[in-house]
Structures are given as structure tokens and as C-alpha cells.
Short mmCIF file of C-alpha atoms in Angstrom, two decimals:
data_model
loop_
_atom_site.label_atom_id
_atom_site.label_comp_id
_atom_site.label_asym_id
_atom_site.label_seq_id
_atom_site.Cartn_x
_atom_site.Cartn_y
_atom_site.Cartn_z
CA MET A 1 17.34 -43.38 108.83
CA GLY A 2 15.96 -41.88 105.62
CA ARG A 3 17.63 -42.45 101.95
CA LEU A 4 17.77 -40.08 98.95
CA ARG A 5 15.63 -41.40 95.82
CA TYR A 6 17.10 -40.78 92.70
CA GLU A 7 14.36 -40.52 89.72
CA ILE A 8 16.56 -41.62 87.07
CA GLY A 9 15.71 -42.00 83.76
CA PRO A 10 16.95 -44.49 81.03
CA LYS A 11 20.70 -44.63 81.09
CA PRO A 12 22.86 -43.70 78.88
CA LEU A 13 23.97 -45.81 75.64
CA CYS A 14 27.68 -44.64 76.18
CA GLN A 15 29.42 -42.68 78.73
CA ASN A 16 32.50 -41.39 76.76
CA LYS A 17 32.66 -37.77 77.32
CA LYS A 18 33.98 -36.98 73.90
CA ASN A 19 30.64 -37.89 72.88
CA PRO A 20 28.81 -34.49 73.27
CA GLN A 21 24.91 -36.33 73.05
CA VAL A 22 26.01 -38.05 76.30
CA VAL A 23 26.87 -34.48 77.89
CA GLU A 24 23.52 -33.74 76.87
CA THR A 25 21.80 -36.90 78.49
CA GLU A 26 23.79 -36.42 81.92
CA SER A 27 22.91 -32.90 81.93
CA GLU A 28 18.98 -33.74 81.65
CA LEU A 29 19.79 -36.70 84.16
CA THR A 30 21.71 -34.29 86.60
CA ALA A 31 18.74 -31.77 86.62
CA GLN A 32 16.50 -34.41 87.64
CA SER A 33 18.41 -35.92 90.43
CA ASP A 34 19.47 -32.45 91.86
CA PRO A 35 16.87 -30.15 91.71
CA ASP A 36 19.20 -27.22 93.84
CA SER A 37 21.87 -27.72 90.78
CA ALA A 38 20.93 -25.26 87.60
CA PRO A 39 23.15 -25.54 84.10
CA SER A 40 25.00 -22.51 83.64
CA PRO A 41 23.73 -20.14 81.01
CA ASP A 42 26.99 -20.43 79.26
CA SER A 43 26.28 -24.20 79.05
CA ASP A 44 23.31 -24.05 77.51
CA LEU A 45 24.17 -21.36 75.04
CA THR A 46 27.30 -23.50 73.71
CA SER A 47 25.06 -26.80 73.78
CA ALA A 48 22.40 -24.68 71.89
CA ASP A 49 24.81 -23.01 69.78
CA GLN A 50 26.46 -26.34 68.51
CA LEU A 51 22.48 -27.67 68.09
CA LEU A 52 22.16 -25.05 65.65
CA SER A 53 25.21 -24.70 64.12
CA ARG A 54 25.62 -28.56 63.71
CA PRO A 55 24.93 -29.73 59.85
CA THR A 56 22.37 -32.84 59.48
CA THR A 57 23.17 -35.64 56.77
CA GLU A 58 20.71 -37.68 55.53
CA GLN A 59 20.74 -41.00 53.60
CA GLY A 60 24.67 -40.40 53.42
CA THR A 61 24.54 -36.90 51.77
CA GLU A 62 27.53 -34.84 52.29
CA PRO A 63 26.81 -31.55 53.74
CA SER A 64 27.98 -28.86 51.42
CA LEU A 65 30.53 -25.99 52.86
CA ARG A 66 29.92 -22.36 51.71
CA GLY A 67 32.04 -19.96 51.98
CA PRO A 68 31.51 -16.11 52.31
CA ASN A 69 31.87 -15.30 48.75
CA THR A 70 29.66 -18.47 47.63
CA MET A 71 26.85 -17.24 45.59
CA ALA A 72 23.43 -19.19 45.50
CA THR A 73 22.64 -20.96 42.33
CA ALA A 74 18.99 -21.20 41.29
CA VAL A 75 18.64 -25.14 39.60
CA PRO A 76 15.38 -25.35 37.67
CA THR A 77 13.25 -28.01 38.01
CA GLY A 78 10.40 -29.76 36.51
CA GLY A 79 11.32 -28.26 32.80
CA ALA A 80 11.15 -24.67 34.00
CA VAL A 81 12.99 -22.40 32.09
CA PRO A 82 15.26 -19.47 33.85
CA MET A 83 13.97 -15.97 33.52
CA GLY A 84 16.60 -14.81 31.76
CA GLU A 85 15.96 -17.36 28.85
CA GLU A 86 12.04 -16.51 28.78
CA GLN A 87 13.29 -12.79 28.48
CA ALA A 88 15.33 -13.71 25.71
CA ALA A 89 13.14 -15.75 23.78
CA PHE A 90 10.06 -13.28 24.28
CA ALA A 91 12.48 -10.54 22.68
CA VAL A 92 13.61 -12.94 19.90
CA LYS A 93 9.67 -13.85 19.51
CA LYS A 94 8.73 -10.04 19.48
CA ASP A 95 11.51 -9.21 16.82
CA GLU A 96 10.39 -11.55 14.67
CA GLU A 97 6.66 -10.47 14.88
CA GLU A 98 7.87 -6.83 14.07
CA SER A 99 10.08 -7.77 11.36
CA ALA A 100 6.81 -10.10 10.03
CA GLY A 101 4.72 -6.71 10.43
CA PHE A 102 7.20 -4.84 8.57
CA LYS A 103 7.68 -7.44 5.77
CA SER A 104 3.84 -7.54 5.45
CA LEU A 105 3.52 -3.93 5.30
CA LEU A 106 6.30 -3.19 2.85
CA ARG A 107 4.61 -6.08 0.59
CA GLU A 108 0.81 -4.50 1.10
CA THR A 109 2.81 -1.33 0.17
CA LEU A 110 4.13 -2.68 -3.08
CA GLU A 111 1.32 -4.31 -4.14
CA THR A 112 -0.72 -1.34 -3.59
CA VAL A 113 1.57 0.56 -5.86
CA ILE A 114 1.87 -2.44 -8.66
CA LEU A 115 -1.99 -2.02 -8.69
CA ALA A 116 -2.39 1.52 -8.89
CA VAL A 117 0.45 1.54 -11.67
CA LEU A 118 -1.80 -0.95 -13.18
CA ILE A 119 -5.05 0.71 -13.23
CA PHE A 120 -3.50 4.08 -14.22
CA LEU A 121 -2.08 2.01 -17.47
CA VAL A 122 -5.16 0.48 -18.01
CA ILE A 123 -6.93 3.81 -17.86
CA ARG A 124 -4.49 5.77 -19.99
CA SER A 125 -4.46 3.10 -22.78
CA LEU A 126 -8.66 3.96 -22.47
CA VAL A 127 -8.83 7.83 -21.85
CA GLN A 128 -6.64 10.50 -21.81
CA ASN A 129 -6.82 14.04 -21.19
CA TYR A 130 -5.65 17.08 -22.72
CA ARG A 131 -5.68 20.96 -23.02
CA ILE A 132 -7.08 22.83 -25.83
CA GLU A 133 -4.68 25.63 -26.97
CA GLY A 134 -5.49 27.98 -29.93
CA GLN A 135 -8.85 29.27 -31.53
CA SER A 136 -9.22 26.70 -34.25
CA MET A 137 -12.68 25.23 -32.76
CA GLU A 138 -14.09 27.96 -31.34
CA PRO A 139 -16.90 28.89 -30.91
CA ASN A 140 -17.71 25.22 -29.87
CA PHE A 141 -13.99 24.70 -28.13
CA GLN A 142 -12.49 26.97 -26.24
CA HIS A 143 -8.84 28.16 -25.29
CA GLY A 144 -7.60 26.30 -22.39
CA GLN A 145 -10.50 23.91 -22.28
CA TYR A 146 -9.74 20.48 -20.86
CA LEU A 147 -11.03 17.25 -22.85
CA LEU A 148 -11.14 13.22 -22.14
CA VAL A 149 -10.47 11.71 -25.16
CA ASN A 150 -11.99 8.07 -26.10
CA LYS A 151 -9.01 5.96 -27.35
CA LEU A 152 -11.05 3.10 -27.69
CA ALA A 153 -13.82 4.64 -29.95
CA TYR A 154 -12.27 3.82 -33.36
CA ARG A 155 -10.70 0.31 -32.36
CA LEU A 156 -14.43 -0.54 -31.53
CA GLY A 157 -16.50 1.92 -34.03
CA GLU A 158 -16.46 3.56 -37.21
CA TYR A 159 -15.93 7.21 -38.20
CA SER A 160 -18.73 9.70 -38.76
CA ARG A 161 -19.18 12.79 -40.52
CA GLY A 162 -19.09 15.40 -37.67
CA ASP A 163 -17.32 13.83 -34.77
CA VAL A 164 -14.46 15.98 -33.06
CA ILE A 165 -11.09 14.35 -32.99
CA VAL A 166 -7.91 14.32 -31.51
CA PHE A 167 -4.59 13.59 -33.52
CA HIS A 168 -0.61 13.90 -33.96
CA TYR A 169 -0.12 16.57 -36.65
CA PRO A 170 1.13 14.42 -39.48
CA ASN A 171 4.06 17.18 -40.06
CA ASN A 172 5.07 17.13 -36.25
CA PRO A 173 3.62 14.14 -34.60
CA SER A 174 4.70 15.27 -31.16
CA GLN A 175 2.14 17.94 -31.23
CA ASP A 176 -1.66 17.27 -31.19
CA TYR A 177 -4.35 18.79 -32.82
CA ILE A 178 -8.21 18.52 -32.68
CA LYS A 179 -10.55 19.12 -35.52
CA ARG A 180 -14.02 17.88 -36.77
CA VAL A 181 -14.25 15.18 -39.43
CA ILE A 182 -15.97 16.36 -42.73
CA GLY A 183 -15.16 13.71 -45.16
CA LEU A 184 -14.63 9.83 -44.89
CA PRO A 185 -12.72 7.86 -47.45
CA GLY A 186 -14.38 7.91 -50.90
CA ASP A 187 -15.81 11.50 -50.25
CA THR A 188 -15.54 14.55 -52.49
CA VAL A 189 -15.40 17.51 -50.36
CA GLU A 190 -15.02 20.92 -51.85
CA PHE A 191 -16.38 24.56 -51.09
CA ARG A 192 -18.15 26.87 -53.49
CA ASP A 193 -18.69 30.83 -52.43
CA GLY A 194 -17.56 29.73 -48.70
CA GLU A 195 -20.46 27.01 -48.65
CA LEU A 196 -19.29 23.31 -47.90
CA ILE A 197 -19.90 20.71 -50.76
CA VAL A 198 -19.77 16.80 -49.79
CA ASN A 199 -20.50 14.29 -52.97
CA GLY A 200 -21.99 17.19 -54.65
CA LEU A 201 -24.70 17.62 -51.88
CA ASN A 202 -24.84 20.65 -49.95
CA VAL A 203 -24.21 20.16 -46.32
CA ASP A 204 -26.17 21.27 -43.30
CA GLU A 205 -24.01 21.87 -40.70
CA PRO A 206 -25.93 21.48 -37.14
CA TYR A 207 -22.96 23.11 -34.87
CA ASP A 208 -21.56 26.86 -34.84
CA GLN A 209 -18.88 27.71 -37.10
CA VAL A 210 -17.30 30.29 -38.72
CA PRO A 211 -17.44 30.21 -42.78
CA ILE A 212 -14.48 31.03 -45.29
CA ALA A 213 -15.34 33.39 -48.07
CA ARG A 214 -13.59 31.51 -51.04
CA ASP A 215 -13.72 28.37 -53.21
CA ILE A 216 -11.70 25.46 -52.58
CA GLN A 217 -11.24 23.04 -55.34
CA ALA A 218 -12.45 19.65 -54.90
CA GLN A 219 -10.66 16.92 -53.54
CA THR A 220 -11.65 13.09 -53.17
CA VAL A 221 -10.71 11.35 -49.98
CA ALA A 222 -8.27 8.35 -50.16
CA PRO A 223 -8.76 5.05 -48.56
CA GLY A 224 -7.27 5.07 -44.93
CA PHE A 225 -7.80 8.68 -44.76
CA LEU A 226 -10.24 11.81 -43.21
CA TYR A 227 -10.85 15.35 -44.41
CA VAL A 228 -10.75 17.12 -41.63
CA LEU A 229 -11.60 20.75 -40.66
CA GLY A 230 -11.23 23.48 -37.39
CA ASP A 231 -14.92 25.02 -36.55
CA ASN A 232 -13.08 28.72 -36.69
CA ARG A 233 -12.22 27.85 -40.61
CA PRO A 234 -10.64 31.42 -41.09
CA ALA A 235 -8.05 30.79 -37.96
CA SER A 236 -7.33 26.98 -38.49
CA SER A 237 -4.65 25.13 -39.97
CA ASP A 238 -6.29 21.58 -41.50
CA THR A 239 -6.72 19.43 -44.55
CA ARG A 240 -6.67 22.68 -46.58
CA THR A 241 -3.19 23.65 -45.54
CA TRP A 242 -1.33 20.32 -45.21
CA GLY A 243 -3.59 17.73 -46.84
CA GLN A 244 -5.76 14.75 -45.85
CA LEU A 245 -5.27 13.04 -42.45
CA SER A 246 -4.17 9.63 -42.52
CA GLN A 247 -6.03 7.28 -40.03
CA GLU A 248 -3.08 5.83 -38.45
CA PHE A 249 -2.65 9.45 -36.79
CA VAL A 250 -5.66 9.57 -34.50
CA ILE A 251 -5.53 9.04 -31.24
CA GLY A 252 -9.21 9.48 -30.19
CA LYS A 253 -12.49 10.91 -30.02
CA ALA A 254 -13.44 14.03 -28.07
CA TRP A 255 -15.23 12.17 -25.08
CA PHE A 256 -16.06 14.48 -21.81
CA ALA A 257 -15.09 18.13 -21.35
CA ILE A 258 -13.87 18.77 -17.73
CA TRP A 259 -13.04 22.13 -17.17
CA PRO A 260 -14.38 24.58 -16.57
CA VAL A 261 -16.94 23.45 -14.46
CA GLY A 262 -19.42 25.49 -16.49
CA ASP A 263 -18.76 23.61 -19.80
CA ALA A 264 -18.19 20.20 -18.44
CA GLY A 265 -20.44 17.45 -19.68
CA VAL A 266 -20.13 14.65 -22.87
CA VAL A 267 -19.07 16.20 -25.71
CA GLU A 268 -21.56 16.43 -28.88
CA HIS A 269 -20.98 15.10 -32.12
CA PRO A 270 -23.93 16.05 -34.27
CA ALA A 271 -23.72 14.29 -37.80
CA ILE A 272 -23.55 16.11 -40.65
CA GLU A 273 -26.49 15.74 -42.69
CA LEU A 274 -26.13 15.83 -46.46
CA GLY A 275 -29.04 18.12 -48.30
CA PRO A 276 -29.88 18.05 -51.83
CA ALA A 277 -27.99 18.05 -54.95
CA LEU A 278 -26.53 21.23 -56.30
CA GLU A 279 -27.87 22.63 -59.03
CA GLN A 280 -25.07 22.53 -62.15
CA ALA A 281 -23.80 25.77 -63.28
CA PRO A 282 -24.79 26.23 -66.93
#
């Protein structure tokens, strides 16, 4: 009599139907014992669904349940900074750099302005520009001509006869005049027959001038004062009109003609040479 032979695998540890693992084991045994019996598609689906949906716990870690409205939260690990904080830190750093750049630019601009003002003040204390108005110094200096005046000339040097100077008009210091130095302190200046006489000596004036045709009484220049005249003497208001010039009113010495361009150049100051003594009238 033939015998049915079953190849039975390992016996399940538990046959409690409430344990789903036993059901799986029994299904496997049944499939191997009875080749004609096949598991139902529904049972396989159910079993697979249970396997996929069954949470796995490791070392007592409780599974976390999430509802439909629960959002995942990224937890930084290893000291990483969340993207939002990185962007905020970058924005703050950028603002600080822009603020520092603006402050640096403002400081440099302020330093440049202060330096420019200081340079201007220094230059202004040394040199000043003037525009000639009137004809009292023609033909050597023209109306509308621009000059630079050296304001240090007489702080470092001495006056000489023939110097062209700019000064505050003694009767109205708000006005500035330009004249030529004829007499120094201690000199005696006079005009005879339209001729300039200094210290009793005839003066050879090496510059162009328009003479006068009358006599002017001799006068001695006081200490600290100057005797000044315009080159165009008939049209000049000078020492002959308002007296000797105190050196306190002197601004400086004409140094450079800057306009018009054709007349530009260093201003010359030809010295007045004293000639032979004039013969005394009998």
C-alpha cells in the first residue's frame, strides 16, 4: 500500500491562531505539503499588506504615529545650521559689510574735504589772486588783468624801490590798491619840473610811466611807512593825495600775471637806480 510522504519543514513554535506569524508558517507548510492547493490571491495581498504596514521597533523604541496634518521636521545633526539661519546670518554680515563700506567712504570723503580746505587755507595764506581795476598802473598793468600776490614776500624779505605792491587803502581798508614803491623809510622824495628826485638824486626809472608836469614839495618818509606812486601818475590816487602808506596795510608783492594769457608770466620789479646828485639852483 502506497504511503503519502510529506516533506514537513520545521515545526512551528506556536500554533496559536491569534499569532499572525503562525498563520504564515502554516501557509508555507500547506503549500509544500499539498502541491494542488494554492493560496488565495486575497490572502497573499492581506498578508503582504500586513507586512508592509507593520511598524518595526528596535531596542524598545516606540513607533511614532503621524496624522494626515503632521509635518516632518528636519533636525540638525553634527552642528549643522538650518538654511534659514544661514541666510539670516549672511544677510546680517552683508548689511554689516555695506555699513562698514559706507562709513569708510564717508570718512574718506570727509578727510578729503578737510585736507582740501587745509590746503586752500595754506595756499591762501601764501598767495592770493587779484583783478586790477582802473588805469592807474598803465601801461605796465592793464584794467581787467589778473595777478597772484606773494603774501610772504615781506615777512621774509625787505622792501625795495621799484617793488609793485598790493595793499589795503588806508582811508577804506575794504578796498585794495596796487602801486609802486618809490621811497623807503628815511628817503626824501620830491618832484622838480616833472622829474622824480629821491635823496637829492635824479632817479632813472627803468619802467614805463606817465610823468607829471608839476612840482611836488619834498617830504621825508617816516619809519614804518612807504612812499608809493602809480605808473600812470596823472590818473593815480597815491601818496601825493592821501599821504604815506603804513607798512601794516601791505598785503604782499605782485608775483605772477595769470590773465590774459598773452601777458602771463612772472611780474618784474626793476629796481630804481639813483643817479647823480642834481645841481643846486643858485
